[in-house]
mmCIF file of C-alpha atoms and ligand atoms in Angstrom:
data_model
loop_
_atom_site.group_PDB
_atom_site.id
_atom_site.type_symbol
_atom_site.label_atom_id
_atom_site.label_comp_id
_atom_site.label_asym_id
_atom_site.label_seq_id
_atom_site.Cartn_x
_atom_site.Cartn_y
_atom_site.Cartn_z
ATOM 1 C CA MET A 346 78.014 -99.633 13.481
ATOM 2 C CA THR A 347 75.657 -98.038 16.008
ATOM 3 C CA ALA A 348 72.368 -98.430 16.669
ATOM 4 C CA SER A 349 71.631 -95.028 17.306
ATOM 5 C CA THR A 350 72.816 -92.472 13.847
ATOM 6 C CA THR A 351 71.674 -89.486 13.934
ATOM 7 C CA THR A 352 72.218 -86.279 14.423
ATOM 8 C CA THR A 353 71.366 -83.564 15.640
ATOM 9 C CA GLY A 354 71.773 -79.300 14.857
ATOM 10 C CA ARG A 355 70.590 -75.834 17.379
ATOM 11 C CA SER A 356 67.046 -74.175 16.381
ATOM 12 C CA GLN A 357 67.325 -71.270 14.139
ATOM 13 C CA PRO A 358 64.928 -68.475 14.007
ATOM 14 C CA VAL A 359 63.475 -69.282 11.399
ATOM 15 C CA ARG A 360 59.358 -68.421 10.981
ATOM 16 C CA LEU A 361 57.618 -70.494 7.921
ATOM 17 C CA ALA A 362 56.105 -67.420 6.379
ATOM 18 C CA GLY A 363 53.994 -69.416 4.102
ATOM 19 C CA LEU A 364 51.934 -72.174 3.661
ATOM 20 C CA GLY A 365 50.982 -74.099 0.449
ATOM 21 C CA SER A 366 49.238 -77.735 -0.820
ATOM 22 C CA TYR A 367 47.502 -79.686 -3.631
ATOM 23 C CA LEU A 368 46.188 -82.534 -4.099
ATOM 24 C CA PRO A 369 45.027 -84.121 -7.262
ATOM 25 C CA GLU A 370 41.372 -83.885 -8.277
ATOM 26 C CA ARG A 371 40.560 -87.669 -8.685
ATOM 27 C CA VAL A 372 40.155 -89.382 -5.776
ATOM 28 C CA VAL A 373 40.409 -93.652 -5.407
ATOM 29 C CA THR A 374 38.433 -94.501 -2.853
ATOM 30 C CA ASN A 375 38.992 -98.134 -0.776
ATOM 31 C CA ASP A 376 35.291 -98.792 -2.642
ATOM 32 C CA ASP A 377 37.179 -98.022 -6.225
ATOM 33 C CA LEU A 378 40.446 -100.014 -5.523
ATOM 34 C CA ALA A 379 38.455 -103.006 -4.050
ATOM 35 C CA GLN A 380 36.977 -102.622 -7.747
ATOM 36 C CA VAL A 381 39.836 -103.976 -8.823
ATOM 37 C CA LEU A 382 42.045 -105.360 -6.847
ATOM 38 C CA ASP A 383 41.782 -108.221 -4.262
ATOM 39 C CA THR A 384 41.055 -105.802 -1.325
ATOM 40 C CA SER A 385 37.962 -104.249 0.799
ATOM 41 C CA ASP A 386 37.653 -100.798 2.419
ATOM 42 C CA GLU A 387 37.239 -102.756 6.067
ATOM 43 C CA TRP A 388 41.413 -104.137 5.005
ATOM 44 C CA ILE A 389 42.654 -100.284 3.999
ATOM 45 C CA ARG A 390 40.892 -98.791 6.777
ATOM 46 C CA THR A 391 41.576 -101.153 10.400
ATOM 47 C CA ARG A 392 44.810 -102.032 9.488
ATOM 48 C CA THR A 393 46.382 -98.301 7.472
ATOM 49 C CA GLY A 394 43.182 -95.676 8.674
ATOM 50 C CA ILE A 395 43.247 -94.668 4.999
ATOM 51 C CA ARG A 396 40.064 -94.430 3.547
ATOM 52 C CA GLU A 397 40.884 -92.266 0.181
ATOM 53 C CA ARG A 398 43.031 -90.648 -1.527
ATOM 54 C CA HIS A 399 44.645 -88.272 -4.161
ATOM 55 C CA VAL A 400 46.323 -89.792 -7.919
ATOM 56 C CA LEU A 401 47.286 -86.678 -10.014
ATOM 57 C CA ALA A 402 46.305 -87.261 -14.188
ATOM 58 C CA SER A 403 48.017 -88.544 -17.150
ATOM 59 C CA ASP A 404 49.103 -85.149 -18.739
ATOM 60 C CA GLN A 405 50.467 -84.380 -14.704
ATOM 61 C CA ALA A 406 53.948 -84.613 -12.835
ATOM 62 C CA THR A 407 55.287 -83.738 -9.823
ATOM 63 C CA SER A 408 56.754 -80.334 -10.724
ATOM 64 C CA ASP A 409 53.108 -78.804 -11.420
ATOM 65 C CA LEU A 410 52.093 -80.621 -7.955
ATOM 66 C CA ALA A 411 55.414 -78.464 -6.566
ATOM 67 C CA LEU A 412 54.435 -75.993 -8.552
ATOM 68 C CA ALA A 413 51.031 -75.704 -7.244
ATOM 69 C CA ALA A 414 51.898 -75.544 -3.760
ATOM 70 C CA ALA A 415 54.915 -73.316 -3.978
ATOM 71 C CA ARG A 416 52.385 -70.593 -5.719
ATOM 72 C CA GLN A 417 50.221 -71.347 -2.868
ATOM 73 C CA ALA A 418 52.331 -70.990 -0.570
ATOM 74 C CA LEU A 419 54.459 -67.880 -2.105
ATOM 75 C CA ASP A 420 51.193 -65.726 -1.743
ATOM 76 C CA ASP A 421 50.810 -66.810 1.623
ATOM 77 C CA ALA A 422 53.256 -65.538 2.897
ATOM 78 C CA GLY A 423 53.382 -62.214 1.158
ATOM 79 C CA THR A 424 56.364 -62.327 -0.834
ATOM 80 C CA THR A 425 57.161 -62.986 -4.045
ATOM 81 C CA VAL A 426 59.084 -64.989 -6.494
ATOM 82 C CA ASP A 427 61.856 -62.799 -6.518
ATOM 83 C CA GLN A 428 62.457 -62.147 -2.927
ATOM 84 C CA LEU A 429 63.193 -66.072 -3.168
ATOM 85 C CA THR A 430 67.001 -67.541 -2.307
ATOM 86 C CA ALA A 431 66.297 -70.569 -3.096
ATOM 87 C CA ILE A 432 64.384 -73.340 -3.801
ATOM 88 C CA VAL A 433 65.004 -77.025 -2.154
ATOM 89 C CA VAL A 434 62.430 -79.759 -3.612
ATOM 90 C CA ALA A 435 62.096 -82.945 -1.593
ATOM 91 C CA THR A 436 61.333 -86.135 -3.729
ATOM 92 C CA THR A 437 61.968 -89.789 -4.006
ATOM 93 C CA THR A 438 58.996 -89.266 -7.339
ATOM 94 C CA PRO A 439 61.387 -86.968 -9.874
ATOM 95 C CA ASP A 440 60.075 -85.575 -12.871
ATOM 96 C CA HIS A 441 63.199 -86.870 -14.810
ATOM 97 C CA THR A 442 65.973 -88.653 -13.833
ATOM 98 C CA VAL A 443 67.815 -86.006 -14.906
ATOM 99 C CA PRO A 444 67.560 -82.644 -14.351
ATOM 100 C CA GLY A 445 66.630 -82.513 -10.800
ATOM 101 C CA THR A 446 63.132 -81.224 -9.740
ATOM 102 C CA ALA A 447 63.532 -78.403 -8.692
ATOM 103 C CA PRO A 448 65.197 -76.427 -11.610
ATOM 104 C CA LEU A 449 62.551 -76.938 -13.535
ATOM 105 C CA VAL A 450 59.471 -75.683 -10.530
ATOM 106 C CA ALA A 451 62.656 -72.424 -10.563
ATOM 107 C CA ALA A 452 61.747 -71.809 -14.112
ATOM 108 C CA ALA A 453 58.280 -72.227 -14.166
ATOM 109 C CA LEU A 454 57.719 -69.472 -11.207
ATOM 110 C CA GLY A 455 60.692 -67.677 -13.422
ATOM 111 C CA THR A 456 63.854 -67.289 -11.375
ATOM 112 C CA GLU A 457 66.834 -68.594 -12.189
ATOM 113 C CA VAL A 458 68.215 -69.228 -8.195
ATOM 114 C CA THR A 459 69.968 -71.931 -5.837
ATOM 115 C CA ALA A 460 67.614 -75.207 -6.581
ATOM 116 C CA PHE A 461 68.073 -78.793 -6.447
ATOM 117 C CA ASP A 462 66.073 -82.299 -4.779
ATOM 118 C CA VAL A 463 67.232 -83.895 -1.555
ATOM 119 C CA ASN A 464 65.313 -87.612 -1.562
ATOM 120 C CA ALA A 465 65.071 -88.671 1.779
ATOM 121 C CA ALA A 466 61.929 -90.131 0.484
ATOM 122 C CA CYS A 467 58.945 -89.624 2.622
ATOM 123 C CA SER A 468 61.952 -88.249 5.176
ATOM 124 C CA GLY A 469 62.528 -85.539 2.369
ATOM 125 C CA PHE A 470 60.374 -82.949 3.735
ATOM 126 C CA LEU A 471 62.202 -82.851 7.310
ATOM 127 C CA TYR A 472 65.247 -83.062 5.020
ATOM 128 C CA GLY A 473 64.731 -80.257 3.156
ATOM 129 C CA LEU A 474 63.681 -77.926 6.256
ATOM 130 C CA ARG A 475 67.104 -78.059 7.825
ATOM 131 C CA VAL A 476 68.672 -77.872 4.617
ATOM 132 C CA GLY A 477 66.775 -74.407 4.568
ATOM 133 C CA SER A 478 67.068 -72.991 7.975
ATOM 134 C CA SER A 479 71.198 -73.784 7.122
ATOM 135 C CA LEU A 480 71.014 -71.185 4.640
ATOM 136 C CA LEU A 481 69.446 -69.106 5.920
ATOM 137 C CA ALA A 482 72.107 -69.069 8.821
ATOM 138 C CA THR A 483 74.391 -68.878 6.036
ATOM 139 C CA GLY A 484 72.675 -65.762 4.226
ATOM 140 C CA ASP A 485 69.772 -66.560 2.472
ATOM 141 C CA ASP A 486 66.523 -64.483 2.492
ATOM 142 C CA ALA A 487 64.077 -66.681 1.943
ATOM 143 C CA VAL A 488 64.548 -70.421 0.665
ATOM 144 C CA LEU A 489 60.446 -72.262 0.047
ATOM 145 C CA VAL A 490 61.240 -75.839 0.523
ATOM 146 C CA ILE A 491 58.863 -78.083 -0.726
ATOM 147 C CA GLY A 492 57.476 -82.317 -0.943
ATOM 148 C CA ALA A 493 55.999 -83.565 -3.477
ATOM 149 C CA GLU A 494 55.526 -86.788 -4.708
ATOM 150 C CA THR A 495 53.219 -89.066 -7.608
ATOM 151 C CA LEU A 496 54.516 -92.346 -5.372
ATOM 152 C CA SER A 497 51.510 -93.479 -8.079
ATOM 153 C CA ARG A 498 53.690 -93.524 -10.830
ATOM 154 C CA ILE A 499 56.243 -96.066 -9.224
ATOM 155 C CA VAL A 500 53.771 -98.311 -7.539
ATOM 156 C CA ASN A 501 52.043 -101.212 -9.024
ATOM 157 C CA PRO A 502 48.874 -101.325 -9.698
ATOM 158 C CA ALA A 503 48.308 -104.798 -9.428
ATOM 159 C CA ASP A 504 50.046 -105.473 -6.354
ATOM 160 C CA ARG A 505 47.803 -105.215 -3.355
ATOM 161 C CA SER A 506 50.107 -105.078 -0.678
ATOM 162 C CA VAL A 507 51.924 -101.196 -1.800
ATOM 163 C CA ALA A 508 48.742 -99.860 -4.749
ATOM 164 C CA VAL A 509 46.257 -99.735 -1.507
ATOM 165 C CA LEU A 510 48.590 -97.532 0.483
ATOM 166 C CA PHE A 511 50.126 -94.290 -1.402
ATOM 167 C CA GLY A 512 48.711 -91.274 -2.768
ATOM 168 C CA ASP A 513 50.204 -88.416 -4.349
ATOM 169 C CA GLY A 514 50.345 -84.796 -3.969
ATOM 170 C CA ALA A 515 51.994 -81.817 -3.160
ATOM 171 C CA GLY A 516 53.344 -79.568 0.367
ATOM 172 C CA ALA A 517 55.301 -75.764 0.428
ATOM 173 C CA ALA A 518 57.301 -74.029 3.169
ATOM 174 C CA VAL A 519 58.216 -70.312 3.169
ATOM 175 C CA LEU A 520 61.399 -69.779 4.755
ATOM 176 C CA VAL A 521 62.598 -66.639 6.548
ATOM 177 C CA PRO A 522 64.724 -65.267 8.758
ATOM 178 C CA ASP A 523 62.812 -64.608 11.866
ATOM 179 C CA GLU A 524 63.597 -63.887 15.404
ATOM 180 C CA ARG A 525 60.613 -64.094 16.922
ATOM 181 C CA ALA A 526 60.102 -67.380 15.634
ATOM 182 C CA SER A 527 62.246 -70.672 15.455
ATOM 183 C CA LEU A 528 62.698 -73.966 13.705
ATOM 184 C CA GLY A 529 64.643 -77.174 15.484
ATOM 185 C CA PRO A 530 66.561 -78.331 17.152
ATOM 186 C CA PHE A 531 65.979 -80.898 14.361
ATOM 187 C CA ASP A 532 67.383 -84.639 14.674
ATOM 188 C CA LEU A 533 67.837 -86.400 10.975
ATOM 189 C CA GLY A 534 69.444 -89.991 10.687
ATOM 190 C CA ALA A 535 69.455 -92.540 8.223
ATOM 191 C CA ASP A 536 70.319 -96.536 7.637
ATOM 192 C CA GLY A 537 71.536 -97.950 3.980
ATOM 193 C CA ARG A 538 72.696 -101.474 5.718
ATOM 194 C CA ASP A 539 69.130 -102.989 4.259
ATOM 195 C CA PRO A 540 66.845 -100.415 1.341
ATOM 196 C CA SER A 541 65.322 -103.313 -0.170
ATOM 197 C CA MET A 542 63.470 -103.584 3.165
ATOM 198 C CA LEU A 543 61.211 -99.849 0.990
ATOM 199 C CA TRP A 544 62.230 -99.254 -3.129
ATOM 200 C CA ALA A 545 62.091 -99.108 -6.161
ATOM 201 C CA GLU A 546 65.272 -102.094 -7.233
ATOM 202 C CA ALA A 547 65.653 -101.138 -10.948
ATOM 203 C CA GLY A 548 65.112 -97.839 -12.839
ATOM 204 C CA GLY A 549 68.744 -96.622 -11.356
ATOM 205 C CA SER A 550 72.132 -97.387 -11.870
ATOM 206 C CA ARG A 551 72.875 -100.413 -9.791
ATOM 207 C CA THR A 552 69.845 -101.838 -12.496
ATOM 208 C CA PRO A 553 68.394 -100.251 -15.224
ATOM 209 C CA VAL A 554 65.620 -100.654 -16.630
ATOM 210 C CA ASP A 555 65.702 -103.729 -19.357
ATOM 211 C CA ALA A 556 63.617 -105.996 -20.947
ATOM 212 C CA GLU A 557 63.682 -108.171 -17.621
ATOM 213 C CA VAL A 558 63.389 -105.372 -15.572
ATOM 214 C CA LEU A 559 60.286 -104.470 -17.386
ATOM 215 C CA THR A 560 58.728 -108.020 -17.620
ATOM 216 C CA GLY A 561 59.117 -108.264 -13.431
ATOM 217 C CA GLY A 562 58.067 -105.401 -12.664
ATOM 218 C CA SER A 563 60.978 -104.586 -9.785
ATOM 219 C CA HIS A 564 60.773 -100.796 -11.773
ATOM 220 C CA PHE A 565 58.250 -100.599 -8.587
ATOM 221 C CA ILE A 566 58.741 -100.451 -4.938
ATOM 222 C CA THR A 567 57.525 -102.769 -2.804
ATOM 223 C CA MET A 568 57.731 -103.282 0.670
ATOM 224 C CA ARG A 569 58.117 -106.209 3.950
ATOM 225 C CA GLY A 570 55.485 -103.589 5.682
ATOM 226 C CA GLY A 571 55.946 -105.411 8.662
ATOM 227 C CA ASP A 572 59.577 -104.398 9.176
ATOM 228 C CA VAL A 573 59.219 -101.067 7.896
ATOM 229 C CA TYR A 574 56.548 -100.279 10.541
ATOM 230 C CA ARG A 575 58.698 -101.211 13.045
ATOM 231 C CA ASN A 576 61.226 -99.535 12.524
ATOM 232 C CA ALA A 577 58.725 -96.479 12.207
ATOM 233 C CA VAL A 578 57.557 -96.956 14.909
ATOM 234 C CA ALA A 579 60.835 -96.560 16.624
ATOM 235 C CA ARG A 580 62.338 -94.671 14.912
ATOM 236 C CA MET A 581 60.231 -91.436 15.241
ATOM 237 C CA VAL A 582 59.708 -92.132 19.363
ATOM 238 C CA ALA A 583 63.267 -92.021 19.692
ATOM 239 C CA SER A 584 64.462 -89.441 16.326
ATOM 240 C CA SER A 585 60.808 -87.809 18.570
ATOM 241 C CA GLN A 586 62.714 -88.078 21.772
ATOM 242 C CA ALA A 587 66.586 -86.945 20.865
ATOM 243 C CA VAL A 588 64.753 -83.374 19.607
ATOM 244 C CA LEU A 589 62.735 -83.308 23.204
ATOM 245 C CA ASP A 590 65.705 -83.813 24.986
ATOM 246 C CA GLU A 591 67.351 -81.337 23.140
ATOM 247 C CA ALA A 592 65.788 -78.797 23.358
ATOM 248 C CA GLY A 593 64.175 -78.885 26.578
ATOM 249 C CA VAL A 594 61.077 -79.540 26.212
ATOM 250 C CA LYS A 595 59.148 -81.392 27.651
ATOM 251 C CA VAL A 596 55.846 -84.073 25.898
ATOM 252 C CA GLU A 597 53.153 -82.323 27.785
ATOM 253 C CA ASP A 598 54.246 -78.660 25.698
ATOM 254 C CA VAL A 599 53.772 -80.262 22.528
ATOM 255 C CA ASP A 600 50.416 -78.693 21.451
ATOM 256 C CA VAL A 601 50.245 -80.026 17.871
ATOM 257 C CA PHE A 602 52.411 -83.758 16.709
ATOM 258 C CA VAL A 603 52.796 -83.130 12.489
ATOM 259 C CA GLY A 604 53.999 -86.882 12.009
ATOM 260 C CA HIS A 605 54.380 -88.554 8.082
ATOM 261 C CA GLN A 606 51.399 -90.036 7.631
ATOM 262 C CA ALA A 607 52.355 -93.464 6.663
ATOM 263 C CA ASN A 608 49.979 -95.511 8.603
ATOM 264 C CA LEU A 609 46.854 -94.033 11.084
ATOM 265 C CA ARG A 610 48.438 -97.582 13.584
ATOM 266 C CA ILE A 611 52.074 -95.951 12.866
ATOM 267 C CA LEU A 612 51.244 -92.492 14.412
ATOM 268 C CA GLU A 613 48.771 -94.023 17.684
ATOM 269 C CA ALA A 614 51.770 -95.816 18.413
ATOM 270 C CA VAL A 615 54.187 -93.179 18.467
ATOM 271 C CA GLY A 616 52.064 -90.787 20.364
ATOM 272 C CA GLN A 617 50.807 -93.317 23.168
ATOM 273 C CA ARG A 618 54.706 -94.434 23.151
ATOM 274 C CA LEU A 619 55.761 -90.424 23.562
ATOM 275 C CA GLY A 620 53.484 -89.878 25.809
ATOM 276 C CA ILE A 621 50.803 -87.320 23.517
ATOM 277 C CA PRO A 622 47.802 -87.599 23.912
ATOM 278 C CA ALA A 623 45.665 -88.839 20.287
ATOM 279 C CA ASP A 624 44.065 -85.254 20.255
ATOM 280 C CA ASN A 625 46.826 -83.276 19.436
ATOM 281 C CA THR A 626 48.114 -85.688 16.912
ATOM 282 C CA HIS A 627 46.971 -83.743 13.724
ATOM 283 C CA VAL A 628 45.148 -86.943 10.812
ATOM 284 C CA THR A 629 45.454 -86.632 7.010
ATOM 285 C CA VAL A 630 46.111 -90.171 5.950
ATOM 286 C CA ASP A 631 42.475 -90.992 6.146
ATOM 287 C CA ARG A 632 41.820 -88.691 3.450
ATOM 288 C CA HIS A 633 45.323 -88.549 1.535
ATOM 289 C CA GLY A 634 46.770 -91.497 1.860
ATOM 290 C CA ASN A 635 50.744 -91.995 2.547
ATOM 291 C CA THR A 636 51.938 -88.603 -0.411
ATOM 292 C CA SER A 637 56.259 -89.703 0.996
ATOM 293 C CA ALA A 638 57.915 -85.791 1.648
ATOM 294 C CA ALA A 639 54.897 -84.419 0.603
ATOM 295 C CA SER A 640 53.099 -86.436 3.932
ATOM 296 C CA VAL A 641 54.464 -83.965 6.587
ATOM 297 C CA PRO A 642 54.025 -80.624 4.598
ATOM 298 C CA LEU A 643 50.467 -81.391 3.539
ATOM 299 C CA ALA A 644 49.429 -82.221 7.257
ATOM 300 C CA LEU A 645 50.189 -79.083 8.899
ATOM 301 C CA THR A 646 49.309 -77.082 6.409
ATOM 302 C CA ASP A 647 45.459 -78.636 6.923
ATOM 303 C CA ALA A 648 46.244 -78.410 10.822
ATOM 304 C CA ARG A 649 46.377 -74.365 10.178
ATOM 305 C CA ASP A 650 43.825 -75.212 7.663
ATOM 306 C CA ALA A 651 41.425 -76.458 11.085
ATOM 307 C CA GLY A 652 42.299 -73.808 13.345
ATOM 308 C CA ARG A 653 44.784 -76.670 14.985
ATOM 309 C CA LEU A 654 48.223 -74.196 15.036
ATOM 310 C CA THR A 655 48.358 -70.490 17.248
ATOM 311 C CA PRO A 656 50.820 -68.223 17.693
ATOM 312 C CA GLY A 657 53.316 -69.866 19.844
ATOM 313 C CA ASP A 658 52.352 -73.068 19.748
ATOM 314 C CA THR A 659 54.941 -76.056 19.860
ATOM 315 C CA VAL A 660 54.923 -77.938 16.834
ATOM 316 C CA LEU A 661 56.949 -81.746 16.713
ATOM 317 C CA LEU A 662 56.939 -82.344 12.854
ATOM 318 C CA SER A 663 58.681 -86.531 12.571
ATOM 319 C CA ALA A 664 59.368 -88.589 9.407
ATOM 320 C CA PHE A 665 60.236 -92.241 8.523
ATOM 321 C CA GLY A 666 61.047 -93.999 5.381
ATOM 322 C CA ALA A 667 62.795 -95.746 3.185
ATOM 323 C CA GLY A 668 67.076 -95.771 2.820
ATOM 324 C CA LEU A 669 66.129 -96.025 5.311
ATOM 325 C CA THR A 670 65.693 -92.588 6.343
ATOM 326 C CA TRP A 671 64.255 -90.586 9.123
ATOM 327 C CA GLY A 672 63.697 -86.904 10.838
ATOM 328 C CA SER A 673 62.371 -84.856 13.203
ATOM 329 C CA CYS A 674 62.323 -81.316 14.501
ATOM 330 C CA LEU A 675 60.513 -78.565 16.622
ATOM 331 C CA LEU A 676 58.598 -75.237 15.315
ATOM 332 C CA THR A 677 57.224 -72.600 17.417
ATOM 333 C CA TRP A 678 54.140 -71.831 15.112
ATOM 334 C CA GLN A 679 53.819 -67.841 14.663
ATOM 335 C CA PRO A 680 51.456 -67.063 11.606
ATOM 336 C CA SER A 681 52.402 -67.258 7.582
ATOM 337 C CA GLY A 682 52.703 -63.485 6.084
ATOM 338 C CA PRO A 683 55.543 -61.019 5.494
ATOM 339 C CA ALA A 684 57.730 -60.101 8.227
ATOM 340 C CA ARG A 685 56.972 -57.543 10.721
ATOM 341 C CA PRO A 686 58.944 -55.430 12.905
ATOM 342 C CA ALA A 687 59.135 -57.811 17.167
ATOM 343 C CA GLY A 688 55.437 -56.860 18.710
ATOM 344 C CA THR A 689 52.840 -55.749 15.925
ATOM 345 C CA ASP A 690 51.356 -58.737 15.254
ATOM 346 C CA GLY A 691 49.756 -58.920 18.552
ATOM 347 C CA SER A 692 50.419 -62.243 19.284
ATOM 348 C CA GLY A 693 52.303 -61.712 22.417
ATOM 349 C CA ALA A 694 54.737 -64.587 21.102
ATOM 350 C CA ALA A 695 58.444 -65.541 22.162
ATOM 351 C CA ALA A 696 61.016 -67.211 20.376
HETATM 352 O O1 UT7 B 1928 56.162 -93.865 3.913
HETATM 353 C C1 UT7 B 1928 56.903 -94.603 4.606
HETATM 354 C C2 UT7 B 1928 57.051 -95.617 5.784
HETATM 355 N N1 UT7 B 1928 55.604 -96.754 5.024
HETATM 356 C C3 UT7 B 1928 55.465 -97.062 6.270
HETATM 357 O O2 UT7 B 1928 56.014 -96.626 7.232
HETATM 358 C C4 UT7 B 1928 54.081 -98.345 6.280
HETATM 359 C C5 UT7 B 1928 54.439 -99.574 7.374
HETATM 360 N N2 UT7 B 1928 53.896 -100.656 7.224
HETATM 361 C C6 UT7 B 1928 52.408 -100.578 7.442
HETATM 362 O O3 UT7 B 1928 52.017 -99.503 7.548
HETATM 363 C C7 UT7 B 1928 51.791 -102.280 7.233
HETATM 364 O O4 UT7 B 1928 52.632 -102.600 6.974
HETATM 365 C C8 UT7 B 1928 50.796 -102.585 6.363
HETATM 366 C C9 UT7 B 1928 49.694 -101.926 5.328
HETATM 367 C C10 UT7 B 1928 52.018 -102.271 4.884
HETATM 368 C C11 UT7 B 1928 50.883 -104.315 5.735
HETATM 369 O O5 UT7 B 1928 49.651 -104.185 7.023
HETATM 370 P P1 UT7 B 1928 50.366 -105.859 7.754
HETATM 371 O O6 UT7 B 1928 49.437 -105.907 9.123
HETATM 372 O O7 UT7 B 1928 51.275 -104.961 8.752
HETATM 373 O O8 UT7 B 1928 49.765 -106.529 7.030
HETATM 374 P P2 UT7 B 1928 50.468 -108.111 6.202
HETATM 375 O O9 UT7 B 1928 51.900 -107.153 5.311
HETATM 376 O O10 UT7 B 1928 51.258 -108.650 7.694
HETATM 377 O O11 UT7 B 1928 49.657 -108.943 5.712
HETATM 378 C C12 UT7 B 1928 48.728 -109.463 6.476
HETATM 379 C C13 UT7 B 1928 47.625 -109.870 5.331
HETATM 380 C C14 UT7 B 1928 48.042 -111.045 4.051
HETATM 381 O O12 UT7 B 1928 48.020 -111.602 3.842
HETATM 382 P P3 UT7 B 1928 48.771 -113.045 4.735
HETATM 383 O O13 UT7 B 1928 49.542 -113.768 4.458
HETATM 384 O O14 UT7 B 1928 47.860 -113.503 6.506
HETATM 385 O O15 UT7 B 1928 47.277 -114.733 3.985
HETATM 386 C C15 UT7 B 1928 48.491 -110.304 2.992
HETATM 387 O O16 UT7 B 1928 48.432 -110.612 1.536
HETATM 388 O O17 UT7 B 1928 46.801 -108.729 5.049
HETATM 389 C C16 UT7 B 1928 46.607 -109.549 2.678
HETATM 390 N N3 UT7 B 1928 47.289 -108.399 2.580
HETATM 391 C C17 UT7 B 1928 46.091 -107.794 1.916
HETATM 392 N N4 UT7 B 1928 44.689 -107.943 2.312
HETATM 393 C C18 UT7 B 1928 43.866 -106.761 1.637
HETATM 394 C C19 UT7 B 1928 48.674 -107.009 2.141
HETATM 395 N N5 UT7 B 1928 47.686 -106.172 1.299
HETATM 396 C C20 UT7 B 1928 46.448 -106.324 1.204
HETATM 397 C C21 UT7 B 1928 45.101 -105.681 0.689
HETATM 398 N N6 UT7 B 1928 44.333 -105.807 1.313
HETATM 399 N N7 UT7 B 1928 45.495 -104.202 0.310
#
């Protein structure tokens, strides 16, 4: 097997017509965690850049978070549920093992359109965008892509090596065909040779949950942090460079870099190796922690809300996660809202 396992898709005339996000109300700070774990605000901040994270309530599940983000994205797009033709939920923490989470979100929205999950862990939203744009290329009208996660449900709260890292949340985007915008090219890849680098070993068909699992805690997520860190930097750099090369875009023409928010040091290392100025990297990991598949859409929505995206901007998205999986793509930013005839939005930006 070669080290290069990526695939590259063409750029498509697709616009993110609406963005939405949802973060649970409860905020857990590093100091809160230091009350119950052998850790400190100083350790967490210097190793990860994380200051706080949101944690869902006991009566919430992933689909609830997804639904809230989805409603906001639909409002933002000016798209009605009737106009949607498909719903893709990227998650590695579904409500149930069976069925998928997307049908539950669809039902809550009041639609029976195509609805399915994508599990590519923290790269899930990038995979979801690729699937969504492919659906549009073959005739769909409007695809809702959601990244939603509740990692706090699969983290052992007593394991400081992971309990401090993750947060819960959801982000969503409505994808529509639009000649004045573009999404892609994509570079997606996976290397499943060593899944134990980052996994929840038990709870699936290989090792079903039994009393021994529950006692030993092998249904919780574990990670070899250093190995994951090195792979994350290398894969996000190579994958980002692949889409830049494929698109013929110079790194200095990237206006905003929205990377997977796992660790500030990873984002900085990726930015430095690619040559992206630190100011052009959008950071939310300090406030959100690592929200897995939700991190990229949460960060993209946050960047938009912070006024960082202007029409015609070239945005680089990149993510890395368990699997291993990774993915990157370019996005030509155009404002939210319903499709308008070319030349009537005043942006003057071409696809
Ligand atoms: O979302 C998918 C992608 N995920 C990632 O990209 C995460 C990648 N990995 C990382 O971000 C980093 O590896 C971590 C933040 C997880 C860990 O940072 P590190 O600098 O690699 O630390 P380490 O695992 O090498 O641990 C260093 C020390 C150890 O103690 P000793 O053996 O040196 O005495 C750990 O036991 O820090 C200790 N440690 C902690 N100390 C205080 C581990 N977790 C904690 C903690 N508080 N929460």
